[in-house]
Tab-separated table of C-alpha atoms and ligand atoms in Angstrom:
chain	number	residue	atom	x	y	z
A	1	MET	CA	13.679	105.187	80.610
A	2	ILE	CA	10.852	106.115	82.955
A	3	SER	CA	13.079	105.607	85.942
A	4	GLU	CA	15.780	107.820	84.366
A	5	LEU	CA	13.196	110.589	83.884
A	6	LYS	CA	11.827	110.150	87.409
A	7	TRP	CA	15.328	110.136	88.887
A	8	ARG	CA	16.369	113.231	86.964
A	9	TYR	CA	13.251	115.398	86.888
A	10	LEU	CA	11.372	114.378	90.046
A	11	ASP	CA	13.929	113.123	92.528
A	12	ASN	CA	16.685	115.532	91.436
A	13	LEU	CA	14.784	118.462	89.940
A	14	GLY	CA	16.328	121.065	92.276
A	15	PRO	CA	19.943	120.027	91.575
A	16	VAL	CA	19.190	119.801	87.811
A	17	LEU	CA	17.717	123.317	87.678
A	18	ALA	CA	20.480	124.774	89.849
A	19	HIS	CA	23.082	123.226	87.539
A	20	ARG	CA	21.372	124.559	84.407
A	21	ARG	CA	21.072	128.019	85.910
A	22	ASP	CA	24.678	128.354	87.053
A	23	ARG	CA	26.759	126.057	84.869
A	24	GLN	CA	29.617	127.387	82.843
A	25	PRO	CA	30.450	125.594	79.605
A	26	LEU	CA	33.055	122.898	80.105
A	27	ALA	CA	36.262	123.520	78.227
A	28	GLY	CA	39.649	121.922	77.633
A	29	GLU	CA	40.615	118.783	79.532
A	30	ALA	CA	37.468	118.738	81.707
A	31	ALA	CA	35.288	118.760	78.566
A	32	ARG	CA	37.339	115.924	77.056
A	33	VAL	CA	37.019	113.886	80.268
A	34	VAL	CA	33.228	114.303	80.396
A	35	ALA	CA	32.889	113.383	76.697
A	36	GLU	CA	34.932	110.223	77.288
A	37	LEU	CA	32.944	109.385	80.417
A	38	ASN	CA	29.727	109.777	78.440
A	39	ARG	CA	31.085	107.457	75.748
A	40	ASN	CA	32.880	104.768	77.768
A	41	GLY	CA	31.917	105.229	81.419
A	42	ILE	CA	35.590	105.746	82.309
A	43	ALA	CA	38.089	108.479	81.487
A	44	MET	CA	41.706	108.985	82.405
A	45	THR	CA	43.608	112.208	82.835
A	46	SER	CA	46.281	113.538	85.189
A	47	VAL	CA	46.841	116.175	87.812
A	48	ALA	CA	49.126	118.031	85.372
A	49	ALA	CA	46.587	117.975	82.531
A	50	LEU	CA	43.445	118.741	84.533
A	51	LEU	CA	44.198	120.913	87.532
A	52	ARG	CA	44.998	124.583	87.114
A	53	ASP	CA	46.680	124.605	90.505
A	54	PRO	CA	48.617	121.417	91.385
A	55	SER	CA	49.320	122.547	94.971
A	56	CYS	CA	46.413	120.545	96.408
A	57	PHE	CA	48.012	117.364	95.029
A	58	SER	CA	51.292	118.224	96.780
A	59	SER	CA	49.366	118.814	100.026
A	60	LEU	CA	47.604	115.476	99.538
A	61	GLU	CA	50.926	113.679	99.075
A	62	THR	CA	52.340	115.326	102.208
A	63	ALA	CA	49.247	114.435	104.268
A	64	VAL	CA	49.291	110.810	103.105
A	65	ALA	CA	53.020	110.451	103.807
A	66	GLU	CA	52.339	111.657	107.351
A	67	LEU	CA	49.423	109.217	107.738
A	68	GLU	CA	51.680	106.386	106.568
A	69	ARG	CA	54.349	107.406	109.071
A	70	LEU	CA	51.873	107.537	111.965
A	71	ALA	CA	50.160	104.274	110.987
A	72	ALA	CA	53.305	102.260	110.212
A	73	ASP	CA	52.445	99.518	112.749
A	74	GLU	CA	48.835	99.268	111.578
A	75	ILE	CA	49.993	99.028	107.956
A	76	ALA	CA	52.433	96.237	108.828
A	77	ALA	CA	49.672	94.315	110.655
A	78	ALA	CA	47.200	94.824	107.795
A	79	ARG	CA	49.807	93.606	105.325
A	80	GLN	CA	50.176	90.422	107.357
A	81	ALA	CA	46.395	89.879	107.247
A	82	ALA	CA	46.052	90.640	103.539
A	83	ASN	CA	46.372	87.016	102.490
A	84	ARG	CA	43.528	85.870	104.706
A	85	ALA	CA	40.561	84.744	102.652
A	86	ASP	CA	38.113	84.752	105.567
A	87	GLY	CA	37.466	88.496	105.792
A	88	TRP	CA	35.998	91.294	103.720
A	89	LYS	CA	38.575	93.027	101.476
A	90	THR	CA	41.486	92.042	103.687
A	91	TYR	CA	43.713	93.214	100.807
A	92	LEU	CA	42.665	96.844	101.350
A	93	LEU	CA	43.563	99.347	104.063
A	94	GLU	CA	41.403	102.471	104.173
A	95	PHE	CA	43.595	105.067	105.860
A	96	LEU	CA	40.756	107.310	106.987
A	97	GLY	CA	38.727	104.424	108.411
A	98	LYS	CA	35.555	102.906	107.030
A	99	HIS	CA	33.565	106.082	107.696
A	100	PRO	CA	35.837	109.134	107.611
A	101	VAL	CA	34.798	112.182	109.582
A	102	LEU	CA	33.668	114.802	107.060
A	103	ASP	CA	36.052	117.718	107.494
A	104	PRO	CA	35.631	120.275	104.707
A	105	GLN	CA	38.919	121.953	105.665
A	106	SER	CA	40.901	118.733	105.252
A	107	VAL	CA	42.930	118.203	102.121
A	108	TYR	CA	40.815	115.094	101.421
A	109	ALA	CA	37.641	117.181	101.096
A	110	ARG	CA	39.380	120.112	99.433
A	111	PHE	CA	40.827	117.838	96.779
A	112	ALA	CA	37.416	116.455	95.805
A	113	LEU	CA	35.811	119.901	95.821
A	114	GLN	CA	38.275	121.485	93.414
A	115	THR	CA	36.458	123.338	90.663
A	116	GLU	CA	37.698	121.088	87.845
A	117	ILE	CA	36.662	117.871	89.635
A	118	LEU	CA	33.254	119.118	90.679
A	119	ARG	CA	32.586	120.398	87.167
A	120	ILE	CA	33.360	116.950	85.762
A	121	ALA	CA	31.014	115.291	88.271
A	122	ASN	CA	28.233	117.827	87.684
A	123	GLY	CA	28.785	117.840	83.917
A	124	TYR	CA	28.533	114.046	83.744
A	125	PHE	CA	25.415	113.887	85.919
A	126	GLY	CA	23.843	117.031	84.375
A	127	MET	CA	23.046	118.274	87.871
A	128	ARG	CA	24.741	119.356	91.045
A	129	THR	CA	26.185	116.284	92.723
A	130	ARG	CA	26.938	115.346	96.306
A	131	LEU	CA	30.285	114.268	97.648
A	132	ARG	CA	29.503	111.005	99.455
A	133	THR	CA	32.870	109.811	100.676
A	134	TYR	CA	36.621	110.083	100.290
A	135	ASN	CA	39.497	107.964	101.471
A	136	VAL	CA	43.071	106.880	100.874
A	137	TRP	CA	43.527	103.272	99.867
A	138	ARG	CA	46.525	101.001	100.086
A	139	ASN	CA	45.917	97.713	98.265
A	140	PHE	CA	48.430	95.145	99.433
A	141	ALA	CA	50.110	92.894	96.902
A	142	THR	CA	48.944	89.310	97.435
A	143	LYS	CA	49.080	86.056	95.542
A	144	MET	CA	45.459	85.084	96.061
A	145	ALA	CA	42.712	84.465	93.516
A	146	PRO	CA	40.434	87.487	92.881
A	147	ARG	CA	37.691	88.080	95.448
A	148	ASN	CA	35.265	90.770	96.621
A	149	SER	CA	35.748	93.945	94.524
A	150	GLN	CA	38.566	92.276	92.583
A	151	LEU	CA	35.772	90.500	90.659
A	152	TRP	CA	33.515	92.295	88.162
A	153	HIS	CA	30.586	94.110	89.783
A	154	ARG	CA	28.529	97.303	89.710
A	155	ASP	CA	28.181	99.715	92.621
A	156	PRO	CA	24.705	100.120	94.105
A	157	GLU	CA	24.569	103.652	95.524
A	158	ASP	CA	22.674	105.500	92.780
A	159	ARG	CA	21.687	105.564	89.117
A	160	TYR	CA	25.094	107.040	88.284
A	161	VAL	CA	28.003	106.728	90.732
A	162	LEU	CA	31.115	108.701	89.898
A	163	LYS	CA	34.364	107.717	91.557
A	164	GLY	CA	37.591	109.646	91.123
A	165	PHE	CA	40.868	107.842	91.757
A	166	VAL	CA	44.132	109.782	92.045
A	167	TYR	CA	47.333	107.756	91.974
A	168	LEU	CA	49.820	108.559	94.699
A	169	ASP	CA	52.351	106.172	93.193
A	170	ASP	CA	52.829	104.557	89.770
A	171	VAL	CA	50.156	101.930	89.024
A	172	GLY	CA	51.269	99.237	86.594
A	173	ARG	CA	49.505	95.993	85.754
A	174	GLY	CA	50.968	94.284	88.824
A	175	CYS	CA	49.448	96.934	91.119
A	176	GLY	CA	45.831	95.951	90.412
A	177	PRO	CA	44.579	98.853	88.287
A	178	ILE	CA	40.849	99.441	88.032
A	179	THR	CA	39.576	97.647	84.939
A	180	TYR	CA	36.337	98.765	83.297
A	181	ALA	CA	34.038	97.233	80.695
A	182	ALA	CA	33.676	100.202	78.343
A	183	GLY	CA	30.081	101.030	77.488
A	184	SER	CA	28.591	99.097	80.425
A	185	HIS	CA	27.649	102.342	82.210
A	186	PRO	CA	23.987	103.489	82.253
A	187	LYS	CA	24.596	105.879	79.345
A	188	GLY	CA	26.122	103.025	77.335
A	189	GLY	CA	23.021	100.945	76.757
A	190	LEU	CA	24.525	97.496	77.484
A	191	LYS	CA	21.674	95.064	76.866
A	192	ARG	CA	22.855	91.905	78.614
A	193	ALA	CA	24.076	91.355	82.169
A	194	PRO	CA	26.882	88.857	82.724
A	195	ALA	CA	26.355	85.557	84.513
A	196	PHE	CA	27.479	85.800	88.111
A	197	THR	CA	28.210	83.874	91.269
A	198	LYS	CA	26.724	84.808	94.632
A	199	THR	CA	28.766	84.325	97.773
A	200	ALA	CA	27.279	83.954	101.250
A	201	GLY	CA	27.225	87.258	103.121
A	202	ASP	CA	27.875	89.345	99.960
A	203	LYS	CA	24.888	91.202	98.469
A	204	ALA	CA	26.655	91.966	95.190
A	205	LYS	CA	26.551	89.881	92.026
A	206	ARG	CA	30.135	89.228	90.997
A	207	SER	CA	31.436	87.831	87.727
A	208	ASP	CA	34.757	86.364	86.721
A	209	ASP	CA	36.626	87.318	83.551
A	210	ALA	CA	35.052	84.541	81.452
A	211	GLN	CA	31.536	85.570	82.519
A	212	MET	CA	32.295	89.230	81.758
A	213	ALA	CA	33.943	88.440	78.419
A	214	ALA	CA	30.742	86.773	77.243
A	215	VAL	CA	29.001	90.167	77.474
A	216	VAL	CA	31.740	92.749	76.852
A	217	PRO	CA	34.770	91.402	74.931
A	218	PRO	CA	38.196	91.931	76.556
A	219	GLU	CA	39.161	94.317	73.726
A	220	ARG	CA	36.624	96.693	75.307
A	221	TRP	CA	38.124	96.451	78.790
A	222	ILE	CA	40.004	99.583	79.808
A	223	GLU	CA	42.837	99.155	82.308
A	224	GLY	CA	43.607	102.188	84.439
A	225	THR	CA	47.385	101.942	84.539
A	226	GLY	CA	49.396	105.140	84.842
A	227	PRO	CA	52.167	107.006	86.639
A	228	LYS	CA	51.824	108.912	89.897
A	229	GLY	CA	49.448	111.825	89.374
A	230	THR	CA	47.155	109.858	87.036
A	231	MET	CA	43.471	110.541	87.649
A	232	VAL	CA	40.773	108.035	86.714
A	233	PHE	CA	37.086	108.947	86.673
A	234	ALA	CA	34.661	106.053	86.418
A	235	ASP	CA	30.912	105.648	86.622
A	236	THR	CA	30.990	102.573	88.819
A	237	ARG	CA	27.388	101.719	87.912
A	238	GLY	CA	29.175	100.179	84.955
A	239	TYR	CA	30.964	96.853	85.347
A	240	HIS	CA	34.410	97.150	86.854
A	241	LYS	CA	36.918	95.345	89.043
A	242	GLY	CA	40.229	96.315	90.568
A	243	GLY	CA	42.676	96.372	93.397
A	244	GLN	CA	44.162	92.943	92.780
A	245	ALA	CA	47.760	93.959	93.306
A	246	THR	CA	50.072	91.009	92.704
A	247	GLU	CA	53.548	92.526	92.469
A	248	ARG	CA	53.476	95.868	94.241
A	249	ASP	CA	51.031	97.714	96.512
A	250	ARG	CA	48.719	100.318	95.026
A	251	LEU	CA	48.333	103.669	96.823
A	252	LEU	CA	45.602	106.086	95.807
A	253	TYR	CA	43.134	108.720	96.920
A	254	MET	CA	39.485	108.165	96.036
A	255	CYS	CA	36.342	110.263	96.219
A	256	MET	CA	32.765	109.432	95.284
A	257	PHE	CA	29.839	111.506	93.987
A	258	THR	CA	26.171	110.590	93.641
A	259	SER	CA	22.993	112.547	93.078
A	260	ARG	CA	20.933	113.966	95.915
A	261	ALA	CA	18.411	111.152	95.355
A	262	SER	CA	20.717	108.326	96.429
A	263	ARG	CA	18.999	106.281	99.113
A	264	TYR	CA	22.290	105.012	100.490
A	265	PRO	CA	23.698	106.544	103.664
A	266	GLU	CA	26.705	108.693	102.958
A	267	GLY	CA	30.092	107.176	103.693
A	268	PHE	CA	31.071	109.937	106.110
A	269	GLN	CA	30.527	110.494	109.756
A	270	ARG	CA	29.099	113.995	109.666
A	271	PRO	CA	29.812	115.962	112.853
A	272	ALA	CA	26.627	117.212	114.588
A	273	ASP	CA	27.933	120.788	114.410
A	274	PHE	CA	28.943	120.531	110.741
A	275	THR	CA	28.953	123.911	109.008
A	276	VAL	CA	29.887	125.038	105.540
A	277	PRO	CA	33.259	126.763	105.410
A	278	ALA	CA	33.235	130.426	104.454
A	279	GLY	CA	34.134	131.476	100.941
A	280	ILE	CA	33.095	128.402	98.994
A	281	ASN	CA	30.897	128.507	95.897
A	282	ARG	CA	27.360	127.178	95.384
A	283	GLU	CA	28.427	123.958	93.677
A	284	GLN	CA	30.705	123.220	96.612
A	285	ILE	CA	27.934	123.982	99.120
A	286	SER	CA	25.601	121.562	97.308
A	287	ALA	CA	28.320	118.908	97.218
A	288	LEU	CA	28.685	119.149	100.990
A	289	SER	CA	24.941	119.023	101.691
A	290	ALA	CA	23.586	116.303	103.946
A	291	GLU	CA	21.104	113.632	102.903
A	292	GLY	CA	17.662	114.986	102.116
A	293	ARG	CA	18.416	118.642	102.645
A	294	GLU	CA	20.380	121.438	101.089
A	295	LEU	CA	22.817	123.297	103.263
A	296	ARG	CA	22.015	126.945	103.672
A	297	GLY	CA	24.473	129.520	102.449
A	298	LEU	CA	24.519	131.947	99.579
A	299	GLY	CA	27.896	130.915	98.340
A	300	LYS	CA	30.088	132.740	95.917
A	301	PRO	CA	29.371	132.535	92.189
A	302	ASN	CA	30.626	129.246	90.821
A	303	GLY	CA	34.255	129.071	89.900
A	304	GLY	CA	35.668	130.203	93.242
A	305	GLY	CA	38.206	127.942	94.883
A	306	VAL	CA	37.944	126.104	98.185
B	401	AKG	O1	39.919	98.976	93.564
B	401	AKG	C1	39.532	99.229	92.432
B	401	AKG	O2	40.271	99.505	91.492
B	401	AKG	C2	38.059	99.141	92.131
B	401	AKG	C3	37.301	99.618	93.265
B	401	AKG	C4	35.892	99.198	93.230
B	401	AKG	O3	35.558	98.147	92.788
B	401	AKG	C5	34.920	100.098	93.738
B	401	AKG	O4	35.283	101.149	94.240
B	401	AKG	O5	33.731	99.769	93.627
C-alpha cells in the first residue's frame, strides 16, 4: 500500500494532477472497458465498438500489408527458425524491429495516441500515461511445448503496465490468444503467487498451467479470442501468457503504456531531433514525453485528434 501511494503521489504526482485537472468523464465503450480492466485486469472490445473513426485501423492494415510484402523473405526465414528451441522467442517476428524508431507521424504511433485509447490508458492508471513502445507481431504456428512468454508470467516495467493488442486477422484458439488470470492484476488483490520454474538466462519467473491453476482456477482464465478488429487491453502486471500459435499464425499490432515513474528504458529508439508534432493535445504530448522529462508544448485542449 505504501508503495502504491509513493508511486502515485510522489513519483507520479505531476501526471496525476494533470489528469485530474483536464480529464473528461469516460463514457460509453471506453468507460465499460476501464471498468472491466479495473475488475479483471483485462478487457476486450473492437475497433467498431470503440473507435469513433475507424480510418486509422484501415491505414494500419494497409501499412502492415506493405511491410509484409517488403519483408516476405525475412518472414519466410523467421518461419523456418520458429521451431528452434535454442533462441529467445523464435516463434515471434517483430516487424518494426526490437526497438522501433519513435515516429509520431507513423500510423503505429497515431493508432496508440487515438483519443479513445489514451483515455482508457489514463483512466485505468488515474494519471497521464506514457507510450513506451509499439510494434506489429507475427507469431508463427509451431508444434513446440510452451516457452518464454507462452508460459505464465508478469511484466516488469512498472506498477501497472497496460498493453493494447489489435487483431489484424482472426485469432482463434489455435492462433495462441493472450490468456489472462482474471483478478491477478495489482488492483485485484491476488494474495498468493504461483510456483514457478527459472530458466538459465531468463530473469522472469514463469509458471505452467498446473502451477497457475493452483492459484487462479482455470474458470477465471480469460482467453482473448476474437475476429479481426478485436482489441484487447490488459494490465500485464497480472499473470498472463500467449502467442503459442499451433494451427495458424497470429498477426497483431501492440502498444504499451506505463507511468512516468517506470525505471525501464523505453522500447523505442528516440531520434535525437525528436519533436512533438503540431496540433496534438496535452494528453498526447505527455504520452510522447521522454524518460524523466515532460516535453514542452502547450497542446490543444484534450479531445483533439492526432
Ligand atoms: O503474446 C501474447 O499474447 C502475450 C504477450 C506477452 O506475454 C507480453 O506481452 O508480455
